[in-house]
Amino acid sequence: MASSSSLNLSQATLSRSAAHQHHRGSNRPASLTTSSLPTFPGLKSSSRAASTRRRSVRASASTSRRSVRASAAVETLGTTATELIDKSVNTIRFLAIDAVEKANSGHPGLPMGCAPMGHVLYDEIMRYNPKNPYWFNRDRFVLSAGHGCMLQYALLHLAGYDSVQEEDLKQFRQWGSKTPGHPENFETPGVEVTTGPLGQGIANAVGLALAEKHLAARFNKPDSEIVDHYTYVILGDGCQMEGISNEACSIAGHWGLGKLIAFYDDNHISIDGDTEIAFTESVDTRFEGLGWHVIWVKNGNTGYDEIRAAIKEAKAVKDKPTLIKVTTTIGYGSPNKANSYSVHGSALGAKEVDATRQNLGWPYEPFHVPEDVKKHWSRHVPAGAALEAEWNAKFAEYEKKYSEEAAELKSIISGELPAGWEKALPTYTPESPADATRNLSQQCLNALAKVIPGFLGGSADLASSNMTLLKMFGDFQKSTPEERNLRFGVREHGMGAICNGIALHSPGLIPYCATFFVFTDYMRAAMRISALSEAGVIYVMTHDSIGLGEDGPTHQPIEHLASFRAMPNILMFRPADGNETAGAYKVAVLNPKRPSVLALSRQKLSQLPGTSIEGVEKGGYIVSDNSSGNKPDVILIGTGSELEIAAKAAEELRKEGKSVRLVSFVSWELFDEQSDAYKESVLPAAVSARVSIEAGSTFGWEKIVGSKGKAIGIDRFGASAPAGKIYKEYGITAEAVVAAAKALC
Amino acid sequence: MASSSSLNLSQATLSRSAAHQHHRGSNRPASLTTSSLPTFPGLKSSSRAASTRRRSVRASASTSRRSVRASAAVETLGTTATELIDKSVNTIRFLAIDAVEKANSGHPGLPMGCAPMGHVLYDEIMRYNPKNPYWFNRDRFVLSAGHGCMLQYALLHLAGYDSVQEEDLKQFRQWGSKTPGHPENFETPGVEVTTGPLGQGIANAVGLALAEKHLAARFNKPDSEIVDHYTYVILGDGCQMEGISNEACSIAGHWGLGKLIAFYDDNHISIDGDTEIAFTESVDTRFEGLGWHVIWVKNGNTGYDEIRAAIKEAKAVKDKPTLIKVTTTIGYGSPNKANSYSVHGSALGAKEVDATRQNLGWPYEPFHVPEDVKKHWSRHVPAGAALEAEWNAKFAEYEKKYSEEAAELKSIISGELPAGWEKALPTYTPESPADATRNLSQQCLNALAKVIPGFLGGSADLASSNMTLLKMFGDFQKSTPEERNLRFGVREHGMGAICNGIALHSPGLIPYCATFFVFTDYMRAAMRISALSEAGVIYVMTHDSIGLGEDGPTHQPIEHLASFRAMPNILMFRPADGNETAGAYKVAVLNPKRPSVLALSRQKLSQLPGTSIEGVEKGGYIVSDNSSGNKPDVILIGTGSELEIAAKAAEELRKEGKSVRLVSFVSWELFDEQSDAYKESVLPAAVSARVSIEAGSTFGWEKIVGSKGKAIGIDRFGASAPAGKIYKEYGITAEAVVAAAKALC
């Protein structure tokens, strides 16, 4: 790895980590942080030779790139171009074979079959800077068939990414390595998104391509295409079978994401055997129905020119995404295991590795990269640096001419929030009109979108129920991609994964998405990946309890709050009124590496005295108290729409002479993170008389109310009836709280 | 409603409820129950006129039915046939309008647009017996667009189902009514499955059609088609957008489910407005790609003949499912709201109801069914009784000739388990070889499939990892539908919903389905509907923790156990070894109205002394104990693969002189259902020194270990490394248990 460029990576990493740090501390207002806007430095270390190559590379832009690259390749090679490419492709294959063999675990089949398209993409087509994996204008690549991650690790290694050194390849699937069993964006710079669960990656890619199209439409000028990159994906039969991919590809077709180019690894093998046993649809026809341009590369094993021609054709189709069906042989090169499920997910075994070495004429030691292959790939470090430097220069020009747009774009690239953004959040007094938190949420969304340039989102066909429309913007559509209201259709799972893609496109993009809270069940796999991959998506989840009434049990969440409280690295909020809703949004925006879920009411709620944004930041806090010495007779705890009920009960009990503390428990995760002293100040250990009320499962509440306390909740399914009736029948009432409290104190 | 037939309904209900009761008590062996096999009584109340009609109806079988029905209709009418049909269709429309208006809540748009196809289906096409909604050989109807449930309620009302009387229509969406806001099979006899969450219904229908195809292939004889019905669905744009429907329809095409006929209500409106904003794919083309036969009815509003012709054509295509795209106007008849989103999900309002009455020439009071319409529909009660009687007679013949098959089919129809079935379950001793519970599970699956005729299932492309193949059977495929291994492809969500359809087809069908435990996130919406709709699907979920090792955090469940423990009416099992796995299956089979989830290990586990099937039936039980007087020094609690670790810790502590109780907590739900005395005998209140260990979220464990106890678990995401290494790094070790125990006692 060229050490001369390591400074640039450090700078880039530093810049990214500063941006995130800036967001991160939820108790630290953005305006008080000291980090400055990123400087977009030119890469001064790039050599003259590199700049020369850069110019030739840039001259080849878009359609003519292929032929230029080919000639560039010829001049650097000792062997013929095709021989060298074969060698490079086999290097990829054997790095995968060797790493899986050493780990005795992993998936060699896909890398062996997809090495040719991987080679063409990373060596000939994609624009990236290996020493700054976070360069904004890079082409994005997503391996949706994430189990084949050795393909990507091999490519990152050859391309010169510092994240995947030879030692990392040897540590494949080992504790603490940069080369985990599936691609993890938070482990391996150069990996854009976390994949593995099938279908997620193609949906992420739709989000990445959406982000590009949106930003290009907003920021590009006739004299400066400052945003301009492609999004490439490799997906397999498994991804194709998953419903999420159909959802995402349907909306991608609708949106006309012309710079999304997906390679479908058509190898006819899945874990259980030939796809004939379960997957005989015509994928081509389906994608035509979805509004995609479809190309078939019949020889994906050695047909480099076919692959190149397909990409060229795909780029020429600007109003549709393209699916390039590439027919490959899984485990290509393995004489006895190719084209069988046995090569999908297991090491080949020493004997078959030998046979494959022989079959492909590969005399090298494990993990060896032949010198000529190394030399061939070595140009990507200077070329990538040059690409970024050129873009930086272009941006400097852009900034001079379009200072306002440049400032917005910088904020989106860096993730730095505009000073004082949080002042835009509305505040409320007890005199403010009662309102549903879904409506109060809409006030927050609209307030934030005005001050945060990267704030955008929408609903899965429930905008008018979720109250998620940004009133000052139109719809993001094929012909109006500069707008910020996303219309996802009834595609919750795709929506979540698309938002992960948007969030991970640029640190300053803050996507929100919405449906009824119960339908998080449709998108839970994507939400978990938000949490795992540190994608700070904001999930606006309305109709959060039996309070939605007549739609009945299929629409009434019960166990959902508990299910997210149990999930790592996600913030579950259940705000009670306007101030708490604003507080939830504040924390959500300040946590770009943790997704947030806001459970919001359909029904009107009072604005309660004592609620606050600051309170929300602590997760649990005292809303009102008539006790002294931290020794109330009883502590009443509520969340969301039931805080009001708990407040009524508190009032009643106080009238009867009790000292009652009312606590809002809006976010368990945030409360967990507070100091022991703070926790004791809210829930003193000596006070065991505690009653909680929440219109959801009591599962988990023992932790808060203790074994002597009482958790009022709902441990069965809901019912279809007007909301008030269900509340009464289910015992979610102030009377029940009063009775429980009296039984305890 | 003809009272003369009410006995038959009672009988039917009784028979069904007896069958379920028989299963239900999990502590009550099937062989000890007293209910007998159902008697398949002929319906003696059917009049001579009815039998006459029956014969003419039967004579018209399949393709010629339509014309015969039409002539039958003519003879009974005062007005012309078409006028009367218009009137019937408008009756359906106004019943929906009036019910939604009275509830001031609901979805009038779909029933108004789909009334014609609904009318044709229920009045002319479908074979059913209104007085026995559970008649085995009935045609199945699924309203996948469940929000339009007033369509189905109106049809059930007209057809003479006792479940939907006029009073029930007036109680639409009210507490305790038979007409909830979405169709619920457990509330309303005549509703086959619970729908509302979009896309579930069409996938359920695939399961219903699969069940028919399978049973027909197994039981029909050249001289007796004893199993022979269609499955009809209405789905809307929303269902089409959901990924689950693409999954289910793809596999339905693959399976060639020729008797599945789906009506796609192509009305161009979804909640957020015109489908133009998010849904512009060519559904026709997509379905052609999925291997369906596609027909377009251009005038769904009044084109009865087109609808009839489409159904005729669909029936003629026997090797493919058919999608009939029916272009309709949502809210047809409403002069100011038709064809707009405003009619989708809100009452029309008094003024617009009046305008619609005027527009459609409807002079009647709310909820009025005109006499001639009533009379027209009245034939379905006797005709349905005749259909069932005829089938019963046919079955009696069948039974004489094919007694063995008849016995199996009876068991499937009734849900009665063969005597002594549970003896087939394997048992183990501590000397039995250590094995992964996924492998032990396969032994159970194979044992059960041998003795339970309705036991069938499969995996979402992970059969060889989930260990779910039934070795004595082949694959259920288009040309081998009599087989019992289902190959779902990588379609978890569709798989779950298809299994719901199978389970709800017949009480004796027990479907199981499988994937990695973490991918329950992909199918959670279907699993919740299993729980809600009392579909006793068995979810075989392997690779249940960080113990799966190298695949890493995307594949390692953390919060999943907690998330299912919080869900109502579902049994979450985490068996520790062979006996516990067998116990989990025993309880699962005995609970046809509660789905079961089995979390199973990838890794080998020892067969532990003290585990038992009987213990599992209690949910939590003492595995070993060296204390006396119900006063151990410490209680160690484990589940699944960690019970072995807890056992090691117990041994260690006992060596050091402690009295230690080891408890397996294999199913929290079952333990919750035990008596207080039993609970005290396992977890005495006086013993607060409790340590639990489970390789999953600690969320919820405070309830078991108490505030003074210690829950050892994992509250962050997993990692990619060999399993043993992760266990050690995450502190899921006997040493950690010993240390925690010592700190407490």
Short mmCIF file of C-alpha atoms in Angstrom, two decimals, chain A residues 103-107 172-177 179-184 186 194-200 237-244 246-247 250-251 253-255 270-273 275-283 285-286 288-291 341 459-465 475-477 487-493 516 518-525 528-529 531-533 550-563 565-569 602 668 697 699-703 706-707 714-722 725-726 729-730, chain B residues 103-107 172-177 179-184 186 194-200 237-244 246-247 250-251 253-255 270-273 275-283 285-286 288-291 341 459-465 475-477 487-493 516 518-525 528-529 531-533 550-563 565-569 602 668 697 699-703 706-707 714-722 725-726 729-730:
data_model
loop_
_atom_site.label_atom_id
_atom_site.label_comp_id
_atom_site.label_asym_id
_atom_site.label_seq_id
_atom_site.Cartn_x
_atom_site.Cartn_y
_atom_site.Cartn_z
CA ALA A 103 -11.29 -19.99 8.13
CA ASN A 104 -12.85 -23.34 7.28
CA SER A 105 -16.03 -21.36 6.99
CA GLY A 106 -17.56 -19.08 4.38
CA HIS A 107 -18.92 -18.94 0.86
CA PHE A 172 -11.36 -13.79 7.51
CA ARG A 173 -14.23 -14.51 9.91
CA GLN A 174 -12.02 -14.25 13.00
CA TRP A 175 -12.58 -12.27 16.17
CA GLY A 176 -11.84 -8.58 15.73
CA SER A 177 -10.95 -8.78 12.05
CA THR A 179 -13.13 -9.19 7.26
CA PRO A 180 -16.20 -10.49 9.04
CA GLY A 181 -18.44 -13.22 7.68
CA HIS A 182 -20.73 -10.76 5.99
CA PRO A 183 -19.91 -7.22 4.86
CA GLU A 184 -20.25 -4.74 7.72
CA PHE A 186 -18.94 -0.26 10.44
CA THR A 194 -24.20 -4.01 5.91
CA THR A 195 -25.54 -6.95 3.93
CA GLY A 196 -26.06 -10.64 4.42
CA PRO A 197 -29.76 -10.85 5.16
CA LEU A 198 -30.86 -11.30 1.58
CA GLY A 199 -32.56 -8.55 -0.38
CA GLN A 200 -31.44 -5.77 1.95
CA ASP A 237 -31.13 -15.71 -6.67
CA GLY A 238 -31.76 -15.45 -2.94
CA CYS A 239 -32.10 -11.67 -3.09
CA GLN A 240 -34.45 -12.06 -6.04
CA MET A 241 -36.76 -14.36 -4.13
CA GLU A 242 -37.08 -12.02 -1.15
CA GLY A 243 -40.10 -9.75 -1.23
CA ILE A 244 -38.07 -6.75 -0.16
CA ASN A 246 -39.37 -6.69 -5.45
CA GLU A 247 -40.62 -3.79 -3.35
CA SER A 250 -40.66 -1.67 -8.15
CA ILE A 251 -40.23 1.77 -6.64
CA GLY A 253 -38.44 1.57 -11.60
CA HIS A 254 -41.13 4.06 -10.73
CA TRP A 255 -38.54 6.63 -9.76
CA SER A 270 -29.23 -21.74 -3.88
CA ILE A 271 -28.50 -23.42 -0.58
CA ASP A 272 -31.03 -26.17 -1.05
CA GLY A 273 -29.86 -27.02 -4.53
CA THR A 275 -33.25 -23.10 -8.18
CA GLU A 276 -35.51 -25.40 -10.19
CA ILE A 277 -36.91 -26.64 -6.90
CA ALA A 278 -38.39 -23.30 -5.87
CA PHE A 279 -37.58 -20.49 -8.26
CA THR A 280 -38.69 -20.85 -11.83
CA GLU A 281 -40.22 -17.45 -12.49
CA SER A 282 -38.91 -15.35 -15.35
CA VAL A 283 -36.90 -12.70 -13.57
CA THR A 285 -40.08 -10.53 -17.46
CA ARG A 286 -40.75 -9.45 -13.91
CA GLU A 288 -39.54 -5.54 -17.41
CA GLY A 289 -42.85 -5.27 -15.62
CA LEU A 290 -41.15 -3.27 -12.91
CA GLY A 291 -39.96 -0.76 -15.46
CA TYR A 341 -24.88 -26.20 -3.79
CA SER A 459 -44.47 7.19 4.36
CA ALA A 460 -45.52 3.80 3.06
CA ASP A 461 -48.78 5.09 1.60
CA LEU A 462 -49.96 6.53 4.90
CA ALA A 463 -48.68 10.10 4.65
CA SER A 464 -52.07 11.51 5.52
CA SER A 465 -52.41 9.19 8.51
CA ASP A 475 -42.94 14.89 -4.09
CA PHE A 476 -39.69 13.28 -5.06
CA GLN A 477 -40.62 11.78 -8.40
CA ARG A 487 -43.79 8.28 -1.63
CA PHE A 488 -42.80 4.72 -0.85
CA GLY A 489 -46.10 3.02 -1.66
CA VAL A 490 -47.20 0.14 0.53
CA ARG A 491 -43.67 -1.19 0.81
CA GLU A 492 -42.58 -0.97 4.43
CA HIS A 493 -39.65 -3.35 4.22
CA PHE A 516 -48.40 2.38 11.51
CA VAL A 518 -47.69 -2.36 14.19
CA PHE A 519 -46.31 -2.60 10.68
CA THR A 520 -42.77 -2.34 11.96
CA ASP A 521 -43.29 -6.11 11.84
CA TYR A 522 -43.07 -5.82 8.06
CA MET A 523 -39.78 -3.93 8.17
CA ARG A 524 -38.11 -5.19 11.27
CA ALA A 525 -35.23 -6.81 9.39
CA ARG A 528 -32.37 -4.11 12.82
CA ILE A 529 -29.84 -3.35 10.14
CA ALA A 531 -29.31 -0.36 14.36
CA LEU A 532 -26.45 -2.70 13.51
CA SER A 533 -25.02 -0.62 10.68
CA GLU A 550 -61.80 0.41 15.28
CA ASP A 551 -59.19 -1.05 12.94
CA GLY A 552 -58.78 -3.77 15.52
CA PRO A 553 -56.09 -6.19 16.64
CA THR A 554 -54.24 -6.57 13.34
CA HIS A 555 -53.52 -2.85 13.55
CA GLN A 556 -52.94 -2.47 17.28
CA PRO A 557 -49.39 -2.85 18.53
CA ILE A 558 -49.00 -4.70 21.82
CA GLU A 559 -45.54 -6.22 22.04
CA HIS A 560 -43.83 -3.72 19.77
CA LEU A 561 -42.46 -1.33 22.37
CA ALA A 562 -40.89 -4.24 24.25
CA SER A 563 -39.54 -5.73 21.05
CA ARG A 565 -36.49 -1.93 23.80
CA ALA A 566 -34.83 -5.32 23.59
CA MET A 567 -33.01 -4.48 20.34
CA PRO A 568 -29.46 -3.15 20.64
CA ASN A 569 -28.46 0.32 19.46
CA ARG A 602 -53.53 8.66 16.60
CA TRP A 668 -35.66 3.37 28.38
CA SER A 697 -47.13 -5.54 26.82
CA PHE A 699 -42.97 -7.53 29.34
CA GLY A 700 -39.84 -5.91 30.72
CA TRP A 701 -41.60 -3.53 33.11
CA GLU A 702 -40.58 -5.54 36.19
CA LYS A 703 -37.19 -3.96 35.78
CA GLY A 706 -39.63 -3.96 40.74
CA SER A 707 -41.11 -7.17 42.00
CA ILE A 714 -51.95 -5.30 27.89
CA ASP A 715 -50.77 -8.85 27.51
CA ARG A 716 -53.27 -10.00 24.94
CA PHE A 717 -54.28 -8.84 21.50
CA GLY A 718 -56.40 -5.75 21.01
CA ALA A 719 -59.95 -5.44 19.75
CA SER A 720 -62.03 -3.58 17.21
CA ALA A 721 -64.09 -0.87 18.88
CA PRO A 722 -63.90 2.85 19.55
CA LYS A 725 -64.25 1.64 24.93
CA ILE A 726 -61.18 -0.55 24.50
CA GLU A 729 -62.49 -2.71 28.82
CA TYR A 730 -58.75 -3.36 28.99
CA ALA B 103 -69.76 3.26 12.77
CA ASN B 104 -68.42 6.52 11.39
CA SER B 105 -65.35 4.48 10.65
CA GLY B 106 -64.32 2.01 7.99
CA HIS B 107 -63.63 1.59 4.31
CA PHE B 172 -69.77 -2.98 12.62
CA ARG B 173 -66.51 -2.11 14.38
CA GLN B 174 -68.10 -2.09 17.83
CA TRP B 175 -66.96 -3.84 20.98
CA GLY B 176 -67.72 -7.54 20.97
CA SER B 177 -69.31 -7.60 17.53
CA THR B 179 -68.07 -7.61 12.42
CA PRO B 180 -64.70 -6.19 13.48
CA GLY B 181 -62.79 -3.58 11.51
CA HIS B 182 -60.84 -6.20 9.60
CA PRO B 183 -61.83 -9.81 8.92
CA GLU B 184 -60.94 -12.06 11.85
CA PHE B 186 -61.69 -16.30 15.13
CA THR B 194 -57.42 -12.95 9.41
CA THR B 195 -56.48 -10.21 6.98
CA GLY B 196 -55.91 -6.49 7.10
CA PRO B 197 -52.13 -6.25 7.09
CA LEU B 198 -51.73 -6.09 3.35
CA GLY B 199 -50.43 -8.98 1.32
CA GLN B 200 -51.06 -11.57 4.02
CA ASP B 237 -53.05 -2.33 -5.11
CA GLY B 238 -51.73 -2.30 -1.56
CA CYS B 239 -51.40 -6.08 -1.49
CA GLN B 240 -49.65 -5.94 -4.84
CA MET B 241 -47.04 -3.51 -3.58
CA GLU B 242 -46.14 -5.63 -0.55
CA GLY B 243 -43.17 -7.91 -1.02
CA ILE B 244 -44.94 -10.80 0.64
CA ASN B 246 -44.66 -11.30 -4.77
CA GLU B 247 -43.01 -14.03 -2.72
CA SER B 250 -43.88 -16.51 -7.27
CA ILE B 251 -43.99 -19.82 -5.45
CA GLY B 253 -46.68 -19.98 -10.00
CA HIS B 254 -43.85 -22.42 -9.45
CA TRP B 255 -46.19 -24.89 -7.80
CA SER B 270 -54.42 3.93 -2.49
CA ILE B 271 -54.53 5.86 0.76
CA ASP B 272 -52.16 8.55 -0.39
CA GLY B 273 -53.99 9.14 -3.67
CA THR B 275 -51.30 4.91 -7.56
CA GLU B 276 -49.48 7.04 -10.13
CA ILE B 277 -47.48 8.50 -7.28
CA ALA B 278 -45.82 5.25 -6.27
CA PHE B 279 -47.05 2.25 -8.25
CA THR B 280 -46.64 2.34 -11.98
CA GLU B 281 -45.25 -1.10 -12.66
CA SER B 282 -47.04 -3.42 -15.06
CA VAL B 283 -48.67 -5.90 -12.73
CA THR B 285 -46.27 -8.39 -16.96
CA ARG B 286 -44.94 -9.19 -13.52
CA GLU B 288 -46.74 -13.37 -16.43
CA GLY B 289 -43.14 -13.50 -15.28
CA LEU B 290 -44.29 -15.27 -12.13
CA GLY B 291 -45.92 -17.96 -14.23
CA TYR B 341 -58.69 8.41 -1.92
CA SER B 459 -37.70 -24.40 4.95
CA ALA B 460 -36.95 -21.14 3.21
CA ASP B 461 -34.01 -22.56 1.28
CA LEU B 462 -32.23 -23.75 4.39
CA ALA B 463 -33.50 -27.31 4.67
CA SER B 464 -30.00 -28.67 4.99
CA SER B 465 -29.12 -26.14 7.68
CA ASP B 475 -40.76 -32.72 -2.45
CA PHE B 476 -44.15 -31.16 -2.91
CA GLN B 477 -43.86 -29.94 -6.46
CA ARG B 487 -39.51 -25.94 -0.69
CA PHE B 488 -40.34 -22.33 -0.03
CA GLY B 489 -37.29 -20.72 -1.57
CA VAL B 490 -35.79 -17.69 0.16
CA ARG B 491 -39.22 -16.32 0.99
CA GLU B 492 -39.61 -16.25 4.76
CA HIS B 493 -42.54 -13.87 4.92
CA PHE B 516 -32.54 -19.08 10.84
CA VAL B 518 -32.77 -14.15 13.24
CA PHE B 519 -34.80 -14.15 10.04
CA THR B 520 -38.02 -14.29 11.98
CA ASP B 521 -37.55 -10.55 11.47
CA TYR B 522 -38.49 -11.14 7.84
CA MET B 523 -41.68 -12.99 8.70
CA ARG B 524 -42.75 -11.47 11.96
CA ALA B 525 -45.94 -9.99 10.53
CA ARG B 528 -48.08 -12.38 14.64
CA ILE B 529 -51.07 -13.33 12.53
CA ALA B 531 -50.77 -15.97 17.01
CA LEU B 532 -53.75 -13.70 16.52
CA SER B 533 -55.68 -15.97 14.19
CA GLU B 550 -18.67 -16.91 11.86
CA ASP B 551 -21.69 -15.62 9.95
CA GLY B 552 -21.64 -12.69 12.35
CA PRO B 553 -24.09 -10.18 13.76
CA THR B 554 -26.53 -10.07 10.85
CA HIS B 555 -27.16 -13.74 11.47
CA GLN B 556 -27.03 -13.83 15.28
CA PRO B 557 -30.30 -13.32 17.12
CA ILE B 558 -30.07 -11.22 20.27
CA GLU B 559 -33.44 -9.66 21.03
CA HIS B 560 -35.53 -12.31 19.32
CA LEU B 561 -36.36 -14.49 22.30
CA ALA B 562 -37.57 -11.43 24.21
CA SER B 563 -39.52 -10.19 21.24
CA ARG B 565 -41.96 -13.73 24.78
CA ALA B 566 -43.66 -10.36 24.63
CA MET B 567 -46.04 -11.44 21.84
CA PRO B 568 -49.47 -12.71 22.91
CA ASN B 569 -50.65 -16.26 22.21
CA ARG B 602 -26.49 -24.99 15.35
CA TRP B 668 -41.88 -18.64 29.83
CA SER B 697 -30.96 -9.97 25.46
CA PHE B 699 -34.59 -7.75 28.56
CA GLY B 700 -37.38 -9.24 30.63
CA TRP B 701 -35.19 -11.45 32.82
CA GLU B 702 -35.63 -9.20 35.88
CA LYS B 703 -39.03 -10.78 36.22
CA GLY B 706 -35.70 -10.41 40.63
CA SER B 707 -34.03 -7.11 41.34
CA ILE B 714 -26.03 -10.17 25.62
CA ASP B 715 -27.29 -6.65 25.20
CA ARG B 716 -25.33 -5.73 22.12
CA PHE B 717 -24.96 -7.16 18.65
CA GLY B 718 -22.95 -10.28 18.02
CA ALA B 719 -19.71 -10.73 16.15
CA SER B 720 -18.12 -12.78 13.41
CA ALA B 721 -15.77 -15.38 14.86
CA PRO B 722 -15.79 -19.03 15.85
CA LYS B 725 -14.45 -17.40 20.96
CA ILE B 726 -17.57 -15.24 20.95
CA GLU B 729 -15.48 -12.74 24.76
CA TYR B 730 -19.13 -12.07 25.58
#
